[in-house]
């Protein structure tokens, strides 16, 4: 019977060696002959590669990953720049609008044309349904958090929320909701709902800074139009 003479793996020894090498990064510089003798298993196939080859491979992978990240950041920056330009144009057009009707028409048209919305609904809150206003309490029942917090929200909506905004037979699967508030703590005049048939178009992780700016400016303009009409 042959006795197993293999040396068991010593985790403590491995940790000690790893810590020592980390504390002495010049070790292989002082012992270059070892670099060529060390081999590592290749991450994608069975053959072994030298330490230098493995380091070169890792550097190439890191370079490629960094390149992809930079390309993504550049793409996001270009998208934000274009979005800012469209938002600036919309704000100037809102300021030049003559009355409440033209202001609301402008908002809906711009959302569809410049922001590629599949569906748009603008609600103005009021104490009665007269004049196309939505009773505030009715809106609060369906969108309580949005009305109370006054912050934009994006993502999938409940069935009752979709029906209230876009109708029972809507194809909208994701939406961005923009409260018409001039700032946190201010009264919410209404909301703008932008709907998309793409379930991934609007999601909870997306930024809402531009939406908040749009809501604040639109609220200021709408308040001025309401005061002028009173």
Coordinates of N, CA and C in Angstrom, one line a residue:
X1 N 0.9 -1.2 0.0 CA 0.0 0.0 0.0 C 0.9 1.2 0.0
X2 N 0.6 2.1 -0.9 CA 1.5 3.4 -1.0 C 0.9 4.4 -0.1
X3 N 1.8 5.0 0.6 CA 1.4 6.1 1.6 C 1.4 7.4 0.8
X4 N 0.4 8.2 1.0 CA 0.2 9.6 0.4 C 1.2 10.5 1.1
X5 N 2.3 10.9 0.4 CA 3.3 11.8 0.9 C 3.1 13.3 0.5
X6 N 2.0 13.6 -0.2 CA 1.7 14.9 -0.7 C 1.7 15.9 0.5
X7 N 2.2 17.1 0.3 CA 2.2 18.1 1.3 C 0.9 18.9 1.3
X8 N 0.2 18.9 2.4 CA -1.1 19.6 2.4 C -0.9 21.1 2.2
X9 N -1.9 21.8 1.6 CA -1.8 23.2 1.4 C -1.9 23.9 2.7
X10 N -1.0 24.9 2.9 CA -1.0 25.7 4.1 C -1.5 27.1 3.9
X11 N -2.7 27.4 4.2 CA -3.3 28.7 3.9 C -2.6 29.8 4.7
X12 N -2.1 29.5 5.9 CA -1.4 30.5 6.6 C -0.1 30.9 5.9
X13 N 0.6 29.8 5.4 CA 1.8 30.1 4.7 C 1.6 30.9 3.5
X14 N 0.5 30.6 2.7 CA 0.2 31.3 1.5 C -0.1 32.8 1.8
X15 N -0.8 33.1 2.9 CA -1.1 34.4 3.3 C 0.1 35.2 3.7
X16 N 1.1 34.5 4.4 CA 2.3 35.1 4.8 C 3.2 35.5 3.6
X17 N 3.3 34.5 2.6 CA 4.0 34.8 1.4 C 3.4 35.9 0.6
X18 N 2.1 35.9 0.5 CA 1.4 37.0 -0.3 C 1.6 38.4 0.4
X19 N 1.5 38.4 1.7 CA 1.7 39.7 2.4 C 3.2 40.1 2.3
X20 N 4.1 39.2 2.3 CA 5.5 39.6 2.2 C 5.8 40.1 0.8
X21 N 5.3 39.5 -0.2 CA 5.5 40.0 -1.6 C 4.9 41.3 -1.8
X22 N 3.7 41.5 -1.2 CA 3.0 42.8 -1.3 C 3.9 43.9 -0.6
X23 N 4.5 43.6 0.5 CA 5.4 44.5 1.2 C 6.7 44.7 0.6
X24 N 7.1 43.8 -0.3 CA 8.4 43.9 -1.0 C 8.2 43.8 -2.5
X25 N 7.6 44.8 -3.1 CA 7.3 44.8 -4.6 C 8.6 44.7 -5.4
X26 N 9.8 45.0 -4.9 CA 11.0 44.9 -5.7 C 11.6 43.5 -5.7
X27 N 10.9 42.5 -5.1 CA 11.5 41.2 -5.0 C 11.9 40.6 -6.3
X28 N 10.9 40.7 -7.3 CA 11.2 40.1 -8.6 C 12.2 41.0 -9.4
X29 N 12.3 42.2 -9.0 CA 13.3 43.1 -9.7 C 14.7 42.6 -9.2
X30 N 14.8 42.1 -8.0 CA 16.1 41.7 -7.5 C 16.3 40.2 -7.9
X31 N 15.3 39.5 -8.3 CA 15.4 38.1 -8.7 C 14.7 37.9 -10.0
X32 N 15.2 38.5 -11.1 CA 14.5 38.5 -12.4 C 14.5 37.0 -13.0
X33 N 15.4 36.2 -12.5 CA 15.4 34.8 -13.1 C 14.1 34.1 -12.7
X34 N 13.5 34.5 -11.6 CA 12.3 33.8 -11.2 C 11.0 34.1 -12.0
X35 N 11.1 35.3 -12.6 CA 9.9 35.7 -13.4 C 9.7 34.8 -14.6
X36 N 10.7 34.4 -15.2 CA 10.6 33.5 -16.4 C 10.2 32.1 -16.0
X37 N 10.5 31.7 -14.8 CA 10.2 30.4 -14.4 C 8.7 30.2 -13.8
X38 N 8.1 31.3 -13.4 CA 6.8 31.2 -12.8 C 5.8 31.1 -14.0
X39 N 4.8 30.2 -13.8 CA 3.7 30.0 -14.8 C 2.4 30.1 -14.1
X40 N 1.4 30.6 -14.8 CA 0.1 30.7 -14.3 C -0.9 30.1 -15.2
X41 N -2.0 29.5 -14.7 CA -3.0 29.0 -15.6 C -3.7 30.1 -16.4
X42 N -3.9 29.9 -17.7 CA -4.6 30.9 -18.5 C -6.1 30.9 -18.1
X43 N -6.7 32.1 -18.0 CA -8.1 32.2 -17.5 C -9.1 31.6 -18.5
X44 N -8.7 31.5 -19.8 CA -9.8 31.0 -20.8 C -9.5 29.7 -21.4
X45 N -8.2 29.2 -21.2 CA -8.0 27.8 -21.7 C -6.9 27.1 -20.8
X46 N -6.6 25.9 -21.1 CA -5.9 25.1 -20.2 C -4.4 25.3 -20.2
X47 N -3.8 25.9 -21.2 CA -2.4 26.1 -21.2 C -1.9 27.1 -20.2
X48 N -0.6 27.0 -19.8 CA -0.1 27.9 -18.8 C 0.7 29.0 -19.5
X49 N 0.8 30.2 -18.9 CA 1.5 31.3 -19.4 C 2.5 31.8 -18.4
X50 N 3.5 32.5 -18.8 CA 4.5 33.1 -17.9 C 3.8 34.3 -17.1
X51 N 4.5 34.6 -16.0 CA 4.0 35.8 -15.2 C 3.9 37.0 -16.1
X52 N 5.0 37.2 -16.9 CA 5.1 38.4 -17.7 C 3.9 38.5 -18.7
X53 N 3.7 37.3 -19.4 CA 2.6 37.2 -20.3 C 1.2 37.5 -19.7
X54 N 1.1 37.0 -18.5 CA -0.2 37.2 -17.7 C -0.3 38.6 -17.4
X55 N 0.7 39.3 -17.0 CA 0.7 40.7 -16.6 C 0.3 41.6 -17.9
X56 N 0.9 41.2 -19.0 CA 0.6 41.9 -20.3 C -0.8 41.7 -20.6
X57 N -1.3 40.5 -20.5 CA -2.7 40.2 -20.8 C -3.7 41.0 -19.9
X58 N -3.3 41.1 -18.6 CA -4.2 41.9 -17.7 C -4.2 43.3 -18.0
X59 N -3.0 43.9 -18.4 CA -2.9 45.3 -18.8 C -3.7 45.6 -20.0
X60 N -3.7 44.6 -21.0 CA -4.5 44.8 -22.2 C -6.0 44.8 -21.8
X61 N -6.4 43.9 -21.0 CA -7.8 43.8 -20.5 C -8.2 45.1 -19.8
X62 N -7.4 45.6 -18.9 CA -7.7 46.8 -18.2 C -7.8 48.0 -19.1
X63 N -6.9 48.1 -20.1 CA -6.9 49.1 -21.1 C -8.2 49.1 -21.9
X64 N -8.6 47.9 -22.3 CA -9.8 47.8 -23.1 C -11.0 48.2 -22.2
X65 N -11.1 47.8 -21.0 CA -12.2 48.1 -20.1 C -12.2 49.6 -19.9
X66 N -11.0 50.2 -19.7 CA -11.0 51.7 -19.5 C -11.5 52.4 -20.7
X67 N -11.1 51.9 -21.9 CA -11.5 52.5 -23.1 C -13.0 52.5 -23.3
X68 N -13.6 51.4 -22.9 CA -15.1 51.3 -23.0 C -15.8 52.2 -22.0
X69 N -15.2 52.4 -20.8 CA -15.8 53.3 -19.8 C -15.7 54.7 -20.3
X70 N -14.5 55.1 -20.9 CA -14.4 56.4 -21.4 C -15.4 56.7 -22.6
X71 N -15.5 55.7 -23.5 CA -16.5 55.9 -24.6 C -17.9 56.0 -24.0
X72 N -18.2 55.3 -23.0 CA -19.6 55.4 -22.4 C -19.8 56.8 -21.8
X73 N -18.7 57.3 -21.1 CA -18.8 58.6 -20.4 C -19.0 59.7 -21.5
X74 N -18.2 59.5 -22.6 CA -18.3 60.5 -23.7 C -19.7 60.5 -24.3
X75 N -20.3 59.3 -24.5 CA -21.6 59.2 -25.0 C -22.6 59.8 -24.1
X76 N -22.5 59.6 -22.8 CA -23.4 60.2 -21.8 C -23.3 61.7 -21.9
X77 N -22.1 62.2 -21.9 CA -21.9 63.7 -22.0 C -22.5 64.3 -23.2
X78 N -22.4 63.6 -24.4 CA -23.0 64.2 -25.6 C -24.5 64.2 -25.4
X79 N -25.0 63.1 -24.9 CA -26.5 63.0 -24.7 C -27.0 64.1 -23.8
X80 N -26.3 64.3 -22.7 CA -26.7 65.4 -21.7 C -26.6 66.8 -22.4
X81 N -25.6 67.0 -23.2 CA -25.4 68.3 -23.9 C -26.6 68.5 -24.8
X82 N -27.0 67.5 -25.6 CA -28.1 67.6 -26.5 C -29.4 67.8 -25.7
X83 N -29.6 67.1 -24.6 CA -30.8 67.3 -23.8 C -30.8 68.7 -23.2
X84 N -29.7 69.2 -22.8 CA -29.7 70.6 -22.2 C -30.1 71.6 -23.3
X85 N -29.6 71.4 -24.5 CA -30.0 72.3 -25.6 C -31.5 72.3 -25.8
X86 N -32.1 71.1 -25.9 CA -33.5 71.0 -26.1 C -34.3 71.6 -24.9
X87 N -33.8 71.4 -23.7 CA -34.5 71.9 -22.5 C -34.4 73.5 -22.5
X88 N -33.2 74.0 -22.9 CA -33.1 75.5 -23.0 C -34.0 76.1 -24.0
X89 N -34.2 75.4 -25.1 CA -35.1 75.9 -26.2 C -36.5 75.9 -25.6
X90 N -36.9 74.8 -25.0 CA -38.2 74.7 -24.5 C -38.5 75.8 -23.4
X91 N -37.6 76.0 -22.5 CA -37.8 77.0 -21.5 C -38.0 78.4 -22.1
X92 N -37.2 78.7 -23.1 CA -37.4 80.0 -23.8 C -38.7 80.1 -24.5
X93 N -39.1 79.0 -25.1 CA -40.5 79.0 -25.8 C -41.6 79.1 -24.7
X94 N -41.4 78.5 -23.6 CA -42.4 78.7 -22.5 C -42.5 80.1 -22.0
X95 N -41.4 80.8 -21.9 CA -41.4 82.1 -21.4 C -42.1 83.0 -22.5
X96 N -42.0 82.7 -23.7 CA -42.6 83.5 -24.8 C -44.1 83.1 -25.0
X97 N -44.6 82.1 -24.4 CA -46.0 81.7 -24.6 C -46.9 82.8 -24.1
X98 N -48.1 82.9 -24.8 CA -49.0 84.0 -24.5 C -50.0 83.8 -23.5
X99 N -50.5 82.5 -23.4 CA -51.6 82.3 -22.4 C -51.4 80.8 -21.9
X100 N -52.4 80.4 -21.0 CA -52.3 79.1 -20.5 C -52.5 78.0 -21.5
X101 N -53.4 78.2 -22.4 CA -53.6 77.2 -23.5 C -52.4 76.9 -24.3
X102 N -51.8 78.0 -24.8 CA -50.6 77.9 -25.6 C -49.4 77.3 -24.8
X103 N -49.4 77.6 -23.5 CA -48.3 77.0 -22.7 C -48.5 75.5 -22.6
X104 N -49.7 75.0 -22.3 CA -49.9 73.6 -22.2 C -49.7 72.9 -23.6
X105 N -50.2 73.5 -24.7 CA -50.0 72.9 -26.0 C -48.5 72.8 -26.3
X106 N -47.8 73.8 -25.9 CA -46.3 73.8 -26.2 C -45.6 72.7 -25.4
X107 N -46.0 72.5 -24.2 CA -45.4 71.4 -23.4 C -45.7 70.0 -24.0
X108 N -46.9 69.8 -24.4 CA -47.2 68.5 -25.0 C -46.5 68.3 -26.3
X109 N -46.5 69.3 -27.2 CA -45.8 69.2 -28.5 C -44.3 69.0 -28.3
X110 N -43.7 69.7 -27.4 CA -42.2 69.5 -27.2 C -41.9 68.2 -26.6
X111 N -42.7 67.7 -25.7 CA -42.5 66.3 -25.2 C -42.5 65.3 -26.3
X112 N -43.4 65.4 -27.2 CA -43.5 64.4 -28.3 C -42.4 64.6 -29.3
X113 N -42.2 65.8 -29.7 CA -41.3 66.1 -30.8 C -39.8 66.1 -30.4
X114 N -39.5 66.7 -29.3 CA -38.1 66.9 -28.9 C -37.6 65.8 -27.9
X115 N -38.5 65.3 -27.2 CA -38.1 64.3 -26.1 C -38.7 62.9 -26.4
X116 N -39.2 62.7 -27.6 CA -39.6 61.4 -28.2 C -40.6 60.6 -27.2
X117 N -41.5 61.3 -26.7 CA -42.5 60.7 -25.9 C -43.6 60.0 -26.7
X118 N -44.0 58.9 -26.3 CA -45.1 58.2 -27.0 C -46.5 58.7 -26.6
X119 N -46.6 59.2 -25.4 CA -47.8 59.7 -24.8 C -47.5 60.8 -23.8
X120 N -48.3 61.8 -23.8 CA -48.1 62.9 -22.9 C -49.4 63.4 -22.3
X121 N -49.4 63.6 -21.0 CA -50.6 64.1 -20.3 C -50.1 65.2 -19.3
X122 N -50.8 66.3 -19.4 CA -50.5 67.4 -18.4 C -51.8 67.6 -17.5
X123 N -51.6 67.5 -16.2 CA -52.6 67.7 -15.3 C -52.4 69.0 -14.5
X124 N -53.4 69.8 -14.4 CA -53.4 70.9 -13.5 C -54.4 70.7 -12.3
X125 N -53.9 70.9 -11.1 CA -54.7 70.6 -10.0 C -55.6 71.7 -9.6
X126 N -56.9 71.4 -9.3 CA -57.8 72.5 -8.8 C -58.8 71.9 -7.9
X127 N -59.7 72.7 -7.4 CA -60.7 72.3 -6.4 C -61.9 71.7 -7.1
X128 N -62.0 71.8 -8.4 CA -63.1 71.3 -9.2 C -62.7 70.9 -10.5
X129 N -63.5 70.1 -11.2 CA -63.1 69.7 -12.6 C -63.3 70.8 -13.6
X130 N -63.9 71.9 -13.2 CA -64.2 72.9 -14.2 C -62.9 73.4 -14.8
X131 N -63.0 73.7 -16.1 CA -61.8 74.2 -16.9 C -60.8 73.2 -17.1
X132 N -61.1 71.9 -17.0 CA -60.1 70.9 -17.3 C -59.2 70.6 -16.1
X133 N -59.4 71.2 -15.0 CA -58.5 70.9 -13.8 C -58.9 69.6 -13.2
X134 N -57.9 68.9 -12.6 CA -58.0 67.6 -11.9 C -58.1 67.9 -10.4
X135 N -59.2 67.5 -9.7 CA -59.2 67.7 -8.3 C -58.0 67.2 -7.6
X136 N -57.5 68.1 -6.7 CA -56.2 67.8 -6.0 C -56.3 66.5 -5.2
X137 N -57.4 66.3 -4.6 CA -57.6 65.1 -3.7 C -57.6 63.8 -4.6
X138 N -58.2 63.9 -5.8 CA -58.2 62.8 -6.7 C -56.8 62.4 -7.1
X139 N -56.0 63.5 -7.4 CA -54.6 63.2 -7.8 C -53.8 62.7 -6.7
X140 N -54.1 63.2 -5.5 CA -53.3 62.7 -4.3 C -53.6 61.2 -4.0
X141 N -54.8 60.8 -4.3 CA -55.1 59.4 -4.0 C -54.3 58.4 -4.9
X142 N -54.0 58.9 -6.2 CA -53.3 58.1 -7.1 C -51.8 58.3 -7.1
X143 N -51.4 59.5 -6.8 CA -50.0 59.9 -6.8 C -49.6 60.6 -5.5
X144 N -49.9 60.0 -4.4 CA -49.7 60.7 -3.1 C -48.3 61.1 -2.9
X145 N -47.3 60.2 -3.1 CA -45.9 60.5 -2.8 C -45.4 61.5 -3.8
X146 N -45.8 61.5 -5.0 CA -45.3 62.5 -6.0 C -45.8 63.9 -5.6
X147 N -47.1 64.0 -5.3 CA -47.7 65.2 -4.9 C -47.1 65.8 -3.7
X148 N -46.9 64.9 -2.7 CA -46.4 65.4 -1.4 C -44.9 65.8 -1.4
X149 N -44.1 65.0 -2.1 CA -42.7 65.2 -2.2 C -42.3 66.2 -3.2
X150 N -43.0 66.3 -4.3 CA -42.7 67.3 -5.3 C -41.4 67.0 -6.1
X151 N -41.1 65.7 -6.2 CA -39.9 65.3 -6.9 C -40.2 64.4 -8.1
X152 N -39.5 64.5 -9.2 CA -39.8 63.6 -10.4 C -39.6 62.2 -10.0
X153 N -40.3 61.3 -10.7 CA -40.2 59.9 -10.5 C -40.3 59.2 -11.9
X154 N -39.5 58.1 -12.1 CA -39.4 57.4 -13.3 C -39.6 55.9 -13.1
X155 N -40.1 55.2 -14.1 CA -40.2 53.8 -14.0 C -41.6 53.3 -14.4
X156 N -41.9 52.0 -14.0 CA -43.2 51.4 -14.3 C -44.2 51.9 -13.3
X157 N -45.5 52.1 -13.8 CA -46.6 52.6 -13.0 C -47.5 51.5 -12.7
X158 N -48.3 51.7 -11.7 CA -49.4 50.7 -11.4 C -50.5 50.8 -12.4
X159 N -51.3 49.8 -12.5 CA -52.4 49.8 -13.5 C -53.3 51.0 -13.3
X160 N -53.7 51.3 -12.1 CA -54.6 52.4 -11.9 C -54.0 53.8 -12.2
X161 N -52.6 53.9 -12.1 CA -51.9 55.1 -12.4 C -51.9 55.3 -13.9
X162 N -51.6 54.2 -14.6 CA -51.5 54.2 -16.1 C -52.9 54.6 -16.7
X163 N -53.9 54.0 -16.1 CA -55.3 54.2 -16.6 C -55.7 55.7 -16.4
X164 N -55.3 56.2 -15.2 CA -55.7 57.6 -14.9 C -55.0 58.6 -15.8
X165 N -53.8 58.3 -16.2 CA -53.0 59.3 -17.0 C -53.2 59.1 -18.5
X166 N -53.2 57.8 -18.9 CA -53.2 57.5 -20.4 C -54.3 56.8 -20.9
X167 N -55.3 56.4 -20.0 CA -56.5 55.7 -20.5 C -56.4 54.2 -20.2
X168 N -57.5 53.5 -20.3 CA -57.5 52.1 -20.0 C -56.8 51.2 -21.0
X169 N -56.8 51.6 -22.3 CA -56.2 50.8 -23.3 C -54.8 51.3 -23.7
X170 N -54.1 51.9 -22.9 CA -52.8 52.5 -23.2 C -51.8 51.4 -23.4
X171 N -50.8 51.7 -24.3 CA -49.7 50.8 -24.5 C -48.4 51.2 -23.7
X172 N -48.6 52.3 -22.9 CA -47.4 52.8 -22.2 C -47.0 51.7 -21.1
X173 N -45.7 51.5 -21.0 CA -45.2 50.5 -20.0 C -44.2 51.2 -19.1
X174 N -43.7 52.4 -19.4 CA -42.8 53.1 -18.4 C -43.1 54.6 -18.6
X175 N -42.8 55.3 -17.6 CA -43.2 56.8 -17.6 C -42.3 57.6 -16.7
X176 N -42.2 58.9 -17.1 CA -41.5 59.9 -16.2 C -42.6 60.9 -15.8
X177 N -42.7 61.0 -14.5 CA -43.7 61.9 -13.9 C -43.0 63.2 -13.4
X178 N -43.4 64.3 -13.8 CA -42.7 65.6 -13.4 C -43.7 66.4 -12.7
X179 N -43.6 66.6 -11.4 CA -44.5 67.5 -10.7 C -44.2 69.0 -11.0
X180 N -45.3 69.7 -11.2 CA -45.2 71.1 -11.5 C -45.0 71.9 -10.2
X181 N -43.8 71.9 -9.7 CA -43.4 72.5 -8.4 C -42.2 73.4 -8.6
X182 N -42.3 74.7 -8.1 CA -41.2 75.6 -8.3 C -40.0 75.3 -7.4
X183 N -40.2 74.4 -6.4 CA -39.1 74.0 -5.5 C -39.7 73.1 -4.4
X184 N -38.7 72.5 -3.7 CA -39.2 71.6 -2.6 C -40.0 72.4 -1.5
X185 N -41.1 71.9 -1.1 CA -41.9 72.6 -0.2 C -42.9 73.5 -0.8
X186 N -42.8 73.8 -2.1 CA -43.8 74.7 -2.7 C -45.0 73.9 -3.2
X187 N -46.1 74.6 -3.4 CA -47.3 73.9 -3.8 C -47.2 73.3 -5.1
X188 N -47.7 72.1 -5.3 CA -47.6 71.4 -6.6 C -48.8 71.8 -7.4
X189 N -48.6 72.5 -8.6 CA -49.7 72.9 -9.4 C -50.3 71.8 -10.3
X190 N -49.6 70.8 -10.5 CA -50.0 69.7 -11.3 C -48.9 68.8 -11.7
X191 N -49.0 68.1 -12.8 CA -47.9 67.2 -13.2 C -47.9 67.0 -14.7
X192 N -46.7 66.7 -15.2 CA -46.5 66.3 -16.6 C -46.2 64.8 -16.6
X193 N -46.9 64.0 -17.3 CA -46.6 62.6 -17.5 C -46.1 62.3 -18.9
X194 N -44.9 61.7 -19.0 CA -44.4 61.4 -20.3 C -44.3 59.8 -20.3
X195 N -45.0 59.2 -21.3 CA -45.1 57.8 -21.4 C -44.3 57.2 -22.5
X196 N -43.9 56.0 -22.4 CA -43.2 55.3 -23.5 C -43.7 53.8 -23.5
X197 N -43.7 53.3 -24.7 CA -44.1 51.9 -24.9 C -42.9 51.0 -24.6
X198 N -41.8 51.5 -24.5 CA -40.6 50.8 -24.1 C -40.5 50.7 -22.6
X199 N -40.5 49.4 -22.1 CA -40.5 49.3 -20.6 C -39.1 49.7 -20.0
X200 N -38.1 49.9 -20.8 CA -36.8 50.3 -20.3 C -36.5 51.7 -20.5
X201 N -37.4 52.4 -21.2 CA -37.1 53.8 -21.5 C -37.0 54.7 -20.3
X202 N -37.9 54.5 -19.3 CA -37.8 55.3 -18.1 C -37.7 54.3 -16.9
X203 N -36.7 54.4 -16.1 CA -36.5 53.5 -15.0 C -36.1 54.3 -13.8
X204 N -36.2 53.6 -12.6 CA -36.0 54.3 -11.3 C -34.6 54.8 -11.1
X205 N -33.6 54.2 -11.8 CA -32.2 54.6 -11.6 C -31.8 55.8 -12.4
X206 N -32.6 56.2 -13.3 CA -32.1 57.3 -14.2 C -32.2 58.7 -13.5
X207 N -31.3 59.6 -13.9 CA -31.3 60.9 -13.3 C -32.5 61.7 -13.6
X208 N -32.8 62.6 -12.6 CA -34.0 63.4 -12.8 C -33.7 64.9 -12.6
X209 N -32.5 65.3 -12.7 CA -32.1 66.7 -12.5 C -32.8 67.6 -13.6
X210 N -32.7 67.2 -14.9 CA -33.3 68.0 -15.9 C -34.8 68.0 -15.8
X211 N -35.4 66.9 -15.4 CA -36.8 66.9 -15.2 C -37.3 67.8 -14.1
X212 N -36.5 67.9 -13.1 CA -36.8 68.8 -12.0 C -36.8 70.2 -12.4
X213 N -35.7 70.6 -13.2 CA -35.6 71.9 -13.8 C -36.8 72.3 -14.7
X214 N -37.2 71.3 -15.5 CA -38.3 71.6 -16.4 C -39.6 71.8 -15.6
X215 N -39.8 71.0 -14.6 CA -41.0 71.1 -13.8 C -41.0 72.4 -13.1
X216 N -39.9 72.9 -12.6 CA -39.9 74.2 -11.8 C -40.2 75.4 -12.8
X217 N -39.5 75.4 -14.0 CA -39.8 76.5 -14.9 C -41.2 76.4 -15.4
X218 N -41.7 75.2 -15.8 CA -43.1 75.1 -16.3 C -44.1 75.6 -15.2
X219 N -43.8 75.2 -13.9 CA -44.7 75.7 -12.8 C -44.7 77.2 -12.7
X220 N -43.5 77.8 -12.8 CA -43.5 79.3 -12.7 C -44.2 79.9 -13.8
X221 N -44.1 79.4 -15.0 CA -44.8 80.0 -16.2 C -46.3 79.8 -16.1
X222 N -46.7 78.6 -15.7 CA -48.1 78.3 -15.6 C -48.8 79.1 -14.5
X223 N -48.1 79.3 -13.4 CA -48.6 80.1 -12.3 C -48.8 81.6 -12.8
X224 N -47.9 82.1 -13.6 CA -48.0 83.4 -14.1 C -49.2 83.5 -15.1
X225 N -49.4 82.5 -15.9 CA -50.5 82.5 -16.8 C -51.9 82.4 -16.1
X226 N -51.9 81.6 -15.0 CA -53.1 81.5 -14.2 C -53.4 82.8 -13.5
X227 N -52.4 83.5 -13.0 CA -52.6 84.8 -12.3 C -53.1 85.8 -13.3
X228 N -52.6 85.8 -14.5 CA -53.0 86.7 -15.5 C -54.4 86.5 -16.0
X229 N -54.8 85.3 -16.0 CA -56.2 85.0 -16.4 C -57.2 85.2 -15.3
X230 N -56.8 85.3 -14.1 CA -57.7 85.5 -13.0 C -58.3 86.9 -13.0

